CSV table of N, CA and C in Angstrom, one decimal:
chain,number,residue,atom,x,y,z
A,1,MET,N,31.2,-31.3,-9.8
A,1,MET,CA,32.3,-31.8,-8.9
A,1,MET,C,32.5,-30.7,-7.8
A,2,SER,N,32.8,-31.1,-6.6
A,2,SER,CA,32.9,-30.2,-5.5
A,2,SER,C,34.3,-29.5,-5.5
A,3,ILE,N,34.4,-28.4,-4.8
A,3,ILE,CA,35.6,-27.7,-4.8
A,3,ILE,C,36.7,-28.6,-4.2
A,4,GLU,N,36.4,-29.3,-3.1
A,4,GLU,CA,37.4,-30.2,-2.5
A,4,GLU,C,37.8,-31.3,-3.4
A,5,ALA,N,36.9,-31.9,-4.2
A,5,ALA,CA,37.3,-32.9,-5.2
A,5,ALA,C,38.2,-32.3,-6.3
A,6,GLN,N,37.9,-31.1,-6.7
A,6,GLN,CA,38.8,-30.4,-7.7
A,6,GLN,C,40.2,-30.2,-7.1
A,7,TYR,N,40.2,-29.7,-5.8
A,7,TYR,CA,41.4,-29.5,-5.1
A,7,TYR,C,42.3,-30.7,-5.1
A,8,ARG,N,41.7,-31.8,-4.7
A,8,ARG,CA,42.4,-33.1,-4.6
A,8,ARG,C,42.9,-33.6,-6.0
A,9,SER,N,42.1,-33.3,-7.0
A,9,SER,CA,42.4,-33.7,-8.4
A,9,SER,C,43.7,-32.9,-8.9
A,10,ILE,N,43.7,-31.6,-8.5
A,10,ILE,CA,44.8,-30.7,-8.9
A,10,ILE,C,46.1,-31.2,-8.1
A,11,LEU,N,45.9,-31.5,-6.8
A,11,LEU,CA,47.1,-32.0,-6.1
A,11,LEU,C,47.6,-33.3,-6.6
A,12,LYS,N,46.7,-34.2,-7.1
A,12,LYS,CA,47.1,-35.5,-7.6
A,12,LYS,C,47.9,-35.3,-8.9
A,13,ALA,N,47.5,-34.4,-9.8
A,13,ALA,CA,48.2,-34.0,-11.0
A,13,ALA,C,49.5,-33.4,-10.7
A,14,LEU,N,49.6,-32.6,-9.7
A,14,LEU,CA,50.9,-31.9,-9.3
A,14,LEU,C,51.8,-33.0,-8.7
A,15,ALA,N,51.3,-34.0,-8.1
A,15,ALA,CA,52.2,-35.1,-7.7
A,15,ALA,C,52.9,-35.8,-8.9
A,16,GLU,N,52.2,-35.9,-10.0
A,16,GLU,CA,52.8,-36.5,-11.2
A,16,GLU,C,53.8,-35.5,-11.7
A,17,TYR,N,53.6,-34.2,-11.6
A,17,TYR,CA,54.6,-33.2,-12.1
A,17,TYR,C,55.8,-33.4,-11.2
A,18,GLU,N,55.7,-33.6,-9.9
A,18,GLU,CA,56.8,-33.7,-9.0
A,18,GLU,C,57.5,-35.0,-9.3
A,19,ASN,N,56.8,-36.1,-9.6
A,19,ASN,CA,57.4,-37.4,-9.9
A,19,ASN,C,58.3,-37.3,-11.2
A,20,LEU,N,57.8,-36.5,-12.2
A,20,LEU,CA,58.6,-36.3,-13.4
A,20,LEU,C,59.9,-35.5,-13.1
A,21,LEU,N,59.7,-34.5,-12.2
A,21,LEU,CA,60.9,-33.8,-11.8
A,21,LEU,C,62.0,-34.6,-11.1
A,22,ASN,N,61.5,-35.6,-10.4
A,22,ASN,CA,62.4,-36.5,-9.7
A,22,ASN,C,63.1,-37.6,-10.6
A,23,ALA,N,62.5,-37.7,-11.8
A,23,ALA,CA,63.0,-38.8,-12.7
A,23,ALA,C,63.9,-38.2,-13.8
A,24,VAL,N,64.0,-36.9,-13.9
A,24,VAL,CA,64.9,-36.4,-15.0
A,24,VAL,C,66.0,-35.6,-14.3
A,25,ASN,N,67.0,-35.4,-15.2
A,25,ASN,CA,68.1,-34.5,-14.7
A,25,ASN,C,68.0,-33.1,-15.3
A,26,GLU,N,68.8,-32.2,-14.9
A,26,GLU,CA,68.7,-30.8,-15.4
A,26,GLU,C,68.8,-30.7,-16.9
A,27,ASP,N,69.8,-31.4,-17.5
A,27,ASP,CA,69.9,-31.4,-18.9
A,27,ASP,C,68.7,-31.8,-19.7
A,28,GLU,N,68.1,-32.9,-19.2
A,28,GLU,CA,66.9,-33.5,-19.9
A,28,GLU,C,65.8,-32.5,-19.7
A,29,PHE,N,65.7,-31.8,-18.6
A,29,PHE,CA,64.6,-30.9,-18.2
A,29,PHE,C,64.6,-29.7,-19.2
A,30,ILE,N,65.8,-29.2,-19.6
A,30,ILE,CA,65.8,-28.0,-20.4
A,30,ILE,C,66.0,-28.4,-21.9
A,31,GLN,N,66.2,-29.6,-22.2
A,31,GLN,CA,66.4,-30.0,-23.6
A,31,GLN,C,65.1,-29.9,-24.4
A,32,SER,N,65.2,-29.3,-25.6
A,32,SER,CA,64.0,-29.2,-26.5
A,32,SER,C,63.9,-30.6,-27.2
A,33,PRO,N,62.6,-31.0,-27.4
A,33,PRO,CA,62.5,-32.3,-28.0
A,33,PRO,C,62.9,-32.3,-29.5
A,34,PRO,N,63.3,-33.4,-30.1
A,34,PRO,CA,63.6,-33.5,-31.5
A,34,PRO,C,62.4,-33.0,-32.3
A,35,GLY,N,62.7,-32.2,-33.3
A,35,GLY,CA,61.6,-31.7,-34.1
A,35,GLY,C,61.0,-30.4,-33.6
A,36,GLY,N,61.5,-29.9,-32.5
A,36,GLY,CA,61.0,-28.7,-31.9
A,36,GLY,C,59.9,-28.8,-30.9
A,37,GLY,N,59.4,-27.6,-30.5
A,37,GLY,CA,58.4,-27.6,-29.4
A,37,GLY,C,59.1,-27.2,-28.1
A,38,TRP,N,58.2,-27.1,-27.1
A,38,TRP,CA,58.7,-26.7,-25.8
A,38,TRP,C,59.4,-27.8,-25.1
A,39,SER,N,60.4,-27.5,-24.3
A,39,SER,CA,61.1,-28.4,-23.5
A,39,SER,C,60.2,-28.7,-22.3
A,40,LEU,N,60.6,-29.7,-21.4
A,40,LEU,CA,59.9,-29.9,-20.2
A,40,LEU,C,59.9,-28.6,-19.4
A,41,SER,N,61.0,-28.0,-19.3
A,41,SER,CA,61.2,-26.7,-18.6
A,41,SER,C,60.2,-25.7,-19.0
A,42,GLU,N,60.1,-25.5,-20.3
A,42,GLU,CA,59.2,-24.4,-20.8
A,42,GLU,C,57.7,-24.8,-20.6
A,43,THR,N,57.5,-26.1,-20.6
A,43,THR,CA,56.1,-26.5,-20.4
A,43,THR,C,55.7,-26.3,-18.9
A,44,TYR,N,56.6,-26.7,-18.0
A,44,TYR,CA,56.4,-26.4,-16.6
A,44,TYR,C,56.2,-24.9,-16.4
A,45,SER,N,57.0,-24.1,-17.0
A,45,SER,CA,56.9,-22.6,-16.9
A,45,SER,C,55.5,-22.2,-17.3
A,46,HIS,N,55.1,-22.7,-18.5
A,46,HIS,CA,53.7,-22.3,-18.9
A,46,HIS,C,52.6,-22.7,-18.0
A,47,ILE,N,52.7,-24.0,-17.6
A,47,ILE,CA,51.6,-24.5,-16.7
A,47,ILE,C,51.6,-23.8,-15.4
A,48,LEU,N,52.7,-23.7,-14.7
A,48,LEU,CA,52.7,-23.1,-13.4
A,48,LEU,C,52.5,-21.6,-13.4
A,49,LYS,N,53.0,-20.9,-14.3
A,49,LYS,CA,52.8,-19.4,-14.4
A,49,LYS,C,51.3,-19.1,-14.7
A,50,SER,N,50.8,-19.9,-15.7
A,50,SER,CA,49.4,-19.7,-16.1
A,50,SER,C,48.5,-20.1,-14.9
A,51,ASN,N,48.8,-21.1,-14.2
A,51,ASN,CA,48.0,-21.5,-13.0
A,51,ASN,C,48.0,-20.5,-11.9
A,52,LEU,N,49.2,-19.9,-11.7
A,52,LEU,CA,49.3,-18.9,-10.7
A,52,LEU,C,48.5,-17.6,-11.1
A,53,GLY,N,48.6,-17.3,-12.4
A,53,GLY,CA,47.7,-16.2,-12.9
A,53,GLY,C,46.3,-16.5,-12.8
A,54,SER,N,45.9,-17.7,-13.0
A,54,SER,CA,44.5,-18.1,-12.8
A,54,SER,C,44.0,-18.1,-11.4
A,55,LEU,N,44.9,-18.4,-10.5
A,55,LEU,CA,44.6,-18.2,-9.0
A,55,LEU,C,44.4,-16.8,-8.7
A,56,MET,N,45.3,-15.9,-9.2
A,56,MET,CA,45.1,-14.5,-9.0
A,56,MET,C,43.8,-14.0,-9.5
A,57,ALA,N,43.3,-14.5,-10.7
A,57,ALA,CA,42.0,-14.1,-11.2
A,57,ALA,C,40.9,-14.6,-10.3
A,58,ALA,N,41.0,-15.8,-9.8
A,58,ALA,CA,40.0,-16.4,-8.8
A,58,ALA,C,40.0,-15.5,-7.5
A,59,GLU,N,41.2,-15.1,-7.1
A,59,GLU,CA,41.3,-14.2,-5.9
A,59,GLU,C,40.5,-12.9,-6.1
A,60,LYS,N,40.7,-12.3,-7.3
A,60,LYS,CA,40.0,-11.1,-7.6
A,60,LYS,C,38.5,-11.3,-7.6
A,61,CYS,N,38.1,-12.4,-8.1
A,61,CYS,CA,36.6,-12.7,-8.0
A,61,CYS,C,36.2,-12.8,-6.6
A,62,ILE,N,36.9,-13.5,-5.7
A,62,ILE,CA,36.6,-13.7,-4.3
A,62,ILE,C,36.5,-12.3,-3.6
A,63,LEU,N,37.5,-11.4,-4.0
A,63,LEU,CA,37.5,-10.1,-3.3
A,63,LEU,C,36.5,-9.2,-3.9
A,64,GLY,N,35.8,-9.6,-4.9
A,64,GLY,CA,34.8,-8.7,-5.5
A,64,GLY,C,35.3,-7.6,-6.4
A,65,THR,N,36.5,-7.8,-6.9
A,65,THR,CA,37.1,-6.7,-7.8
A,65,THR,C,37.1,-7.1,-9.3
A,66,GLY,N,36.2,-8.0,-9.6
A,66,GLY,CA,36.0,-8.4,-11.0
A,66,GLY,C,34.9,-7.6,-11.7
A,67,ILE,N,34.4,-8.2,-12.7
A,67,ILE,CA,33.3,-7.6,-13.5
A,67,ILE,C,32.0,-8.3,-13.1
A,68,GLN,N,31.0,-7.6,-12.9
A,68,GLN,CA,29.7,-8.2,-12.7
A,68,GLN,C,29.1,-8.7,-14.0
A,69,SER,N,28.8,-10.0,-14.0
A,69,SER,CA,28.3,-10.6,-15.2
A,69,SER,C,27.7,-12.0,-14.9
A,70,ASN,N,26.6,-12.3,-15.6
A,70,ASN,CA,26.1,-13.7,-15.4
A,70,ASN,C,26.2,-14.5,-16.7
A,71,SER,N,27.0,-14.0,-17.7
A,71,SER,CA,27.1,-14.7,-18.9
A,71,SER,C,28.4,-15.6,-18.9
A,72,ILE,N,28.4,-16.6,-19.8
A,72,ILE,CA,29.5,-17.4,-20.0
A,72,ILE,C,29.7,-17.7,-21.5
A,73,HIS,N,30.9,-17.7,-22.0
A,73,HIS,CA,31.2,-17.9,-23.4
A,73,HIS,C,30.9,-19.4,-23.6
A,74,TRP,N,30.4,-19.7,-24.8
A,74,TRP,CA,30.0,-21.1,-25.2
A,74,TRP,C,31.2,-22.0,-25.1
A,75,LEU,N,32.4,-21.6,-25.5
A,75,LEU,CA,33.5,-22.5,-25.5
A,75,LEU,C,33.9,-22.8,-24.0
A,76,ALA,N,33.9,-21.8,-23.2
A,76,ALA,CA,34.1,-22.0,-21.7
A,76,ALA,C,33.2,-23.0,-21.2
A,77,TRP,N,31.9,-22.8,-21.5
A,77,TRP,CA,30.9,-23.8,-21.0
A,77,TRP,C,31.2,-25.2,-21.4
A,78,ILE,N,31.5,-25.4,-22.6
A,78,ILE,CA,31.8,-26.7,-23.1
A,78,ILE,C,33.0,-27.3,-22.4
A,79,ILE,N,34.1,-26.5,-22.3
A,79,ILE,CA,35.3,-27.0,-21.6
A,79,ILE,C,35.1,-27.3,-20.1
A,80,LEU,N,34.4,-26.4,-19.5
A,80,LEU,CA,34.2,-26.6,-18.0
A,80,LEU,C,33.2,-27.7,-17.8
A,81,PHE,N,32.3,-27.9,-18.6
A,81,PHE,CA,31.3,-29.0,-18.5
A,81,PHE,C,31.9,-30.3,-18.8
A,82,SER,N,32.6,-30.4,-19.9
A,82,SER,CA,33.2,-31.7,-20.3
A,82,SER,C,34.5,-32.1,-19.5
A,83,GLY,N,35.1,-31.1,-19.0
A,83,GLY,CA,36.3,-31.3,-18.2
A,83,GLY,C,37.6,-31.5,-19.0
A,84,LYS,N,37.5,-31.1,-20.3
A,84,LYS,CA,38.7,-31.3,-21.1
A,84,LYS,C,38.7,-30.2,-22.3
A,85,PHE,N,39.9,-30.0,-22.8
A,85,PHE,CA,40.0,-29.1,-23.9
A,85,PHE,C,39.6,-29.9,-25.2
A,86,PRO,N,39.2,-29.2,-26.2
A,86,PRO,CA,38.9,-29.8,-27.5
A,86,PRO,C,40.2,-30.6,-28.0
A,87,PRO,N,40.0,-31.6,-28.7
A,87,PRO,CA,41.2,-32.4,-29.2
A,87,PRO,C,42.0,-31.8,-30.3
A,88,LEU,N,42.3,-30.5,-30.1
A,88,LEU,CA,43.1,-29.8,-31.1
A,88,LEU,C,44.3,-29.3,-30.5
A,89,LYS,N,45.4,-29.1,-31.3
A,89,LYS,CA,46.6,-28.5,-30.8
A,89,LYS,C,46.4,-27.0,-31.0
A,90,ILE,N,46.3,-26.3,-29.9
A,90,ILE,CA,46.1,-24.9,-30.0
A,90,ILE,C,47.3,-24.2,-29.3
A,91,LYS,N,47.8,-23.2,-30.0
A,91,LYS,CA,48.9,-22.4,-29.4
A,91,LYS,C,48.4,-21.5,-28.2
A,92,ALA,N,49.2,-21.4,-27.2
A,92,ALA,CA,48.9,-20.5,-26.1
A,92,ALA,C,48.7,-19.1,-26.6
A,93,PRO,N,47.7,-18.3,-26.0
A,93,PRO,CA,47.6,-16.9,-26.4
A,93,PRO,C,48.9,-16.2,-26.2
A,94,GLU,N,49.2,-15.2,-27.1
A,94,GLU,CA,50.5,-14.5,-27.1
A,94,GLU,C,50.9,-14.0,-25.7
A,95,SER,N,49.9,-13.4,-25.0
A,95,SER,CA,50.2,-12.9,-23.7
A,95,SER,C,50.7,-14.0,-22.7
A,96,ILE,N,50.2,-15.2,-22.9
A,96,ILE,CA,50.6,-16.3,-22.0
A,96,ILE,C,51.9,-16.9,-22.5
A,97,ALA,N,52.1,-17.1,-23.8
A,97,ALA,CA,53.3,-17.6,-24.4
A,97,ALA,C,54.5,-16.7,-24.1
A,98,ALA,N,54.3,-15.4,-24.0
A,98,ALA,CA,55.4,-14.5,-23.7
A,98,ALA,C,56.0,-14.7,-22.3
A,99,MET,N,55.2,-15.3,-21.4
A,99,MET,CA,55.7,-15.6,-20.1
A,99,MET,C,56.6,-16.8,-19.9
A,100,VAL,N,56.6,-17.6,-21.0
A,100,VAL,CA,57.3,-18.9,-21.0
A,100,VAL,C,58.8,-18.7,-21.0
A,101,THR,N,59.5,-19.4,-20.1
A,101,THR,CA,60.9,-19.3,-20.1
A,101,THR,C,61.5,-20.7,-19.8
A,102,LYS,N,62.8,-20.9,-20.1
A,102,LYS,CA,63.4,-22.1,-19.6
A,102,LYS,C,63.8,-21.9,-18.2
A,103,MET,N,63.3,-22.6,-17.3
A,103,MET,CA,63.6,-22.5,-15.9
A,103,MET,C,64.3,-23.7,-15.4
A,104,SER,N,64.9,-23.6,-14.3
A,104,SER,CA,65.7,-24.7,-13.7
A,104,SER,C,64.6,-25.6,-13.0
A,105,MET,N,65.1,-26.8,-12.6
A,105,MET,CA,64.2,-27.7,-11.9
A,105,MET,C,63.9,-27.2,-10.5
A,106,GLU,N,64.9,-26.5,-9.9
A,106,GLU,CA,64.6,-25.9,-8.6
A,106,GLU,C,63.5,-24.8,-8.7
A,107,ASP,N,63.6,-24.0,-9.8
A,107,ASP,CA,62.6,-23.0,-10.0
A,107,ASP,C,61.2,-23.6,-10.2
A,108,ALA,N,61.1,-24.7,-10.9
A,108,ALA,CA,59.9,-25.5,-11.1
A,108,ALA,C,59.3,-26.0,-9.8
A,109,ARG,N,60.2,-26.6,-9.0
A,109,ARG,CA,59.8,-27.1,-7.7
A,109,ARG,C,59.3,-25.9,-6.8
A,110,ASN,N,60.0,-24.8,-6.8
A,110,ASN,CA,59.6,-23.7,-6.0
A,110,ASN,C,58.2,-23.1,-6.5
A,111,LEU,N,58.0,-23.1,-7.8
A,111,LEU,CA,56.7,-22.7,-8.3
A,111,LEU,C,55.5,-23.6,-7.9
A,112,ILE,N,55.8,-24.9,-7.9
A,112,ILE,CA,54.8,-25.9,-7.4
A,112,ILE,C,54.5,-25.6,-6.0
A,113,VAL,N,55.5,-25.4,-5.1
A,113,VAL,CA,55.2,-25.1,-3.7
A,113,VAL,C,54.4,-23.9,-3.6
A,114,LYS,N,54.8,-22.8,-4.3
A,114,LYS,CA,54.1,-21.5,-4.2
A,114,LYS,C,52.6,-21.7,-4.7
A,115,PHE,N,52.4,-22.4,-5.8
A,115,PHE,CA,51.1,-22.6,-6.3
A,115,PHE,C,50.2,-23.4,-5.3
A,116,LYS,N,50.8,-24.5,-4.8
A,116,LYS,CA,50.0,-25.3,-3.8
A,116,LYS,C,49.6,-24.5,-2.6
A,117,SER,N,50.6,-23.7,-2.1
A,117,SER,CA,50.3,-22.8,-1.0
A,117,SER,C,49.2,-21.8,-1.2
A,118,ARG,N,49.2,-21.2,-2.4
A,118,ARG,CA,48.2,-20.2,-2.7
A,118,ARG,C,46.8,-20.9,-3.0
A,119,LEU,N,46.9,-22.0,-3.6
A,119,LEU,CA,45.7,-22.8,-3.9
A,119,LEU,C,45.0,-23.2,-2.5
A,120,SER,N,45.8,-23.7,-1.6
A,120,SER,CA,45.3,-24.1,-0.3
A,120,SER,C,44.7,-22.9,0.4
A,121,ALA,N,45.3,-21.7,0.3
A,121,ALA,CA,44.9,-20.6,1.0
A,121,ALA,C,43.5,-20.0,0.5
A,122,ILE,N,43.2,-20.3,-0.8
A,122,ILE,CA,41.9,-19.7,-1.3
A,122,ILE,C,40.8,-20.7,-1.4
A,123,ARG,N,41.1,-22.0,-1.3
A,123,ARG,CA,40.1,-23.0,-1.7
A,123,ARG,C,38.9,-22.9,-0.9
A,124,SER,N,39.0,-22.6,0.4
A,124,SER,CA,37.8,-22.5,1.2
A,124,SER,C,37.0,-21.3,0.9
A,125,ARG,N,37.6,-20.3,0.4
A,125,ARG,CA,36.9,-19.0,0.1
A,125,ARG,C,36.2,-19.0,-1.2
A,126,ILE,N,36.6,-19.9,-2.1
A,126,ILE,CA,36.0,-20.0,-3.4
A,126,ILE,C,34.5,-20.3,-3.3
A,127,ARG,N,34.1,-21.2,-2.4
A,127,ARG,CA,32.7,-21.6,-2.2
A,127,ARG,C,31.8,-20.4,-2.0
A,128,ASP,N,32.3,-19.4,-1.3
A,128,ASP,CA,31.4,-18.2,-0.9
A,128,ASP,C,31.5,-17.1,-1.9
A,129,ALA,N,32.3,-17.2,-2.9
A,129,ALA,CA,32.5,-16.1,-3.9
A,129,ALA,C,31.2,-15.9,-4.6
A,130,ASP,N,31.0,-14.6,-4.9
A,130,ASP,CA,29.8,-14.2,-5.7
A,130,ASP,C,30.0,-14.8,-7.1
A,131,PRO,N,29.1,-15.6,-7.6
A,131,PRO,CA,29.2,-16.2,-8.9
A,131,PRO,C,29.2,-15.3,-10.1
A,132,GLN,N,28.7,-14.0,-9.8
A,132,GLN,CA,28.7,-13.0,-10.9
A,132,GLN,C,29.9,-12.2,-10.9
A,133,GLN,N,30.9,-12.3,-10.0
A,133,GLN,CA,32.1,-11.6,-10.0
A,133,GLN,C,33.1,-12.4,-10.9
A,134,LYS,N,33.5,-11.8,-12.0
A,134,LYS,CA,34.2,-12.5,-13.0
A,134,LYS,C,35.4,-11.7,-13.5
A,135,ILE,N,36.4,-12.5,-14.0
A,135,ILE,CA,37.7,-11.9,-14.6
A,135,ILE,C,37.8,-12.6,-15.9
A,136,LYS,N,38.3,-11.8,-16.9
A,136,LYS,CA,38.4,-12.3,-18.3
A,136,LYS,C,39.6,-13.2,-18.5
A,137,HIS,N,39.3,-14.4,-19.0
A,137,HIS,CA,40.3,-15.3,-19.5
A,137,HIS,C,40.7,-14.9,-20.9
A,138,PRO,N,42.0,-15.1,-21.4
A,138,PRO,CA,42.4,-14.6,-22.7
A,138,PRO,C,41.6,-15.3,-23.9
A,139,ARG,N,41.1,-16.5,-23.7
A,139,ARG,CA,40.4,-17.2,-24.7
A,139,ARG,C,38.9,-17.5,-24.4
A,140,LEU,N,38.7,-17.7,-23.1
A,140,LEU,CA,37.4,-18.3,-22.7
A,140,LEU,C,36.4,-17.2,-22.1
A,141,GLY,N,36.8,-16.0,-22.1
A,141,GLY,CA,35.9,-14.9,-21.7
A,141,GLY,C,35.8,-14.8,-20.2
A,142,LEU,N,34.7,-14.3,-19.7
A,142,LEU,CA,34.6,-14.1,-18.2
A,142,LEU,C,34.4,-15.4,-17.4
A,143,LEU,N,35.2,-15.6,-16.4
A,143,LEU,CA,35.0,-16.7,-15.5
A,143,LEU,C,34.9,-16.3,-14.1
A,144,ASN,N,34.1,-17.0,-13.3
A,144,ASN,CA,34.1,-16.7,-11.8
A,144,ASN,C,35.1,-17.5,-11.1
A,145,ALA,N,35.1,-17.4,-9.8
A,145,ALA,CA,36.1,-18.1,-9.0
A,145,ALA,C,36.0,-19.6,-9.1
A,146,LYS,N,34.8,-20.1,-9.1
A,146,LYS,CA,34.6,-21.6,-9.2
A,146,LYS,C,35.1,-22.1,-10.6
A,147,GLN,N,34.7,-21.3,-11.6
A,147,GLN,CA,35.1,-21.6,-13.0
A,147,GLN,C,36.6,-21.5,-13.2
A,148,TRP,N,37.3,-20.6,-12.5
A,148,TRP,CA,38.7,-20.5,-12.6
A,148,TRP,C,39.4,-21.7,-12.0
A,149,LEU,N,38.8,-22.2,-10.8
A,149,LEU,CA,39.3,-23.4,-10.2
A,149,LEU,C,39.2,-24.6,-11.1
A,150,ARG,N,38.0,-24.7,-11.8
A,150,ARG,CA,37.8,-25.8,-12.7
A,150,ARG,C,38.7,-25.7,-13.9
A,151,PHE,N,39.0,-24.5,-14.4
A,151,PHE,CA,39.9,-24.3,-15.5
A,151,PHE,C,41.3,-24.8,-15.1
A,152,ILE,N,41.7,-24.4,-13.9
A,152,ILE,CA,43.1,-24.8,-13.4
A,152,ILE,C,43.2,-26.3,-13.3
A,153,GLU,N,42.1,-27.0,-12.9
A,153,GLU,CA,42.1,-28.5,-12.8
A,153,GLU,C,42.3,-29.0,-14.2
A,154,ILE,N,41.5,-28.6,-15.2
A,154,ILE,CA,41.5,-29.1,-16.5
A,154,ILE,C,42.8,-28.8,-17.2
A,155,HIS,N,43.3,-27.6,-17.0
A,155,HIS,CA,44.6,-27.1,-17.6
A,155,HIS,C,45.8,-28.0,-17.1
A,156,THR,N,45.8,-28.2,-15.8
A,156,THR,CA,46.9,-29.0,-15.1
A,156,THR,C,46.9,-30.4,-15.6
A,157,ILE,N,45.7,-31.1,-15.7
A,157,ILE,CA,45.6,-32.4,-16.2
A,157,ILE,C,45.9,-32.5,-17.7
A,158,HIS,N,45.4,-31.6,-18.4
A,158,HIS,CA,45.6,-31.6,-19.9
A,158,HIS,C,47.1,-31.6,-20.2
A,159,HIS,N,47.9,-30.8,-19.5
A,159,HIS,CA,49.3,-30.6,-19.9
A,159,HIS,C,50.1,-31.8,-19.5
A,160,MET,N,49.6,-32.7,-18.6
A,160,MET,CA,50.3,-34.0,-18.3
A,160,MET,C,50.5,-34.8,-19.6
A,161,LYS,N,49.5,-34.7,-20.5
A,161,LYS,CA,49.7,-35.4,-21.8
A,161,LYS,C,50.9,-34.9,-22.6
A,162,GLN,N,51.0,-33.5,-22.6
A,162,GLN,CA,52.2,-32.9,-23.2
A,162,GLN,C,53.5,-33.3,-22.6
A,163,LEU,N,53.5,-33.3,-21.3
A,163,LEU,CA,54.7,-33.7,-20.6
A,163,LEU,C,55.1,-35.1,-20.9
A,164,LYS,N,54.1,-36.0,-21.0
A,164,LYS,CA,54.4,-37.4,-21.3
A,164,LYS,C,54.9,-37.5,-22.8
A,165,ARG,N,54.3,-36.7,-23.7
A,165,ARG,CA,54.8,-36.8,-25.1
A,165,ARG,C,56.2,-36.3,-25.2
A,166,ILE,N,56.6,-35.2,-24.5
A,166,ILE,CA,57.9,-34.7,-24.5
A,166,ILE,C,58.9,-35.7,-23.9
A,167,SER,N,58.5,-36.3,-22.8
A,167,SER,CA,59.3,-37.4,-22.1
A,167,SER,C,59.6,-38.5,-23.1
A,168,SER,N,58.5,-38.9,-23.8
A,168,SER,CA,58.7,-40.0,-24.8
A,168,SER,C,59.7,-39.6,-25.9
A,169,GLN,N,59.5,-38.4,-26.4
A,169,GLN,CA,60.4,-37.9,-27.4
A,169,GLN,C,61.9,-37.9,-26.9
A,170,LEU,N,62.1,-37.6,-25.7
A,170,LEU,CA,63.4,-37.5,-25.1
A,170,LEU,C,63.9,-38.9,-24.6
A,171,LYS,N,63.1,-39.9,-24.8
A,171,LYS,CA,63.4,-41.3,-24.4
A,171,LYS,C,63.6,-41.4,-22.9
A,172,ILE,N,62.8,-40.7,-22.1
A,172,ILE,CA,62.9,-40.8,-20.6
A,172,ILE,C,61.5,-41.3,-20.1
A,173,ILE,N,60.6,-41.6,-20.9
A,173,ILE,CA,59.2,-41.9,-20.5
A,173,ILE,C,59.2,-43.2,-19.6
A,174,ASN,N,60.1,-44.2,-19.9
A,174,ASN,CA,60.0,-45.4,-19.2
A,174,ASN,C,60.5,-45.2,-17.7
A,175,ARG,N,61.3,-44.3,-17.5
A,175,ARG,CA,61.8,-44.0,-16.1
A,175,ARG,C,60.7,-43.3,-15.3
A,176,VAL,N,59.8,-42.6,-16.0
A,176,VAL,CA,58.8,-41.8,-15.4
A,176,VAL,C,57.5,-42.5,-15.2
A,177,HIS,N,57.0,-43.1,-16.2
A,177,HIS,CA,55.6,-43.6,-16.2
A,177,HIS,C,55.5,-45.1,-16.1
A,178,ASN,N,56.4,-45.8,-15.7
A,178,ASN,CA,56.3,-47.3,-15.5
A,178,ASN,C,56.2,-47.6,-14.0
């Protein structure tokens, strides 16, 4: 898949995130689902902060400040090739989970704008990045700039399922996804 196609795919997923924000109120956004788990707010926090961190990793690869390597972890290869995470419920790495907070809807909207702006700023530079310049992902090992972009796409789309599940648990799914 081309960089432009991945960029468009990420923007399409972010439009769904924005639609969900427009369909809920602040109380629903921060409410934890029955039975526990992350609220919509915490899920947005995870997704957007992780994606911004992933963009920073891609930028380091573009700038040549990563690690020189031509290897790829087998799990990263499978995920990046298949375009999806394994069908298992896996907890976020502790370093990532520690960044999760309950944020306001305004904060979520602002992070979406910030993410889209940074993504737009680097997308044309990813193509020319040295494929051996890599930064370590907490679970997937060393990734180069193109691989980080692919990870962002997969991560963003993957968490839409979680947002839909939370919306369903909070009985707001029909307003959002019909």
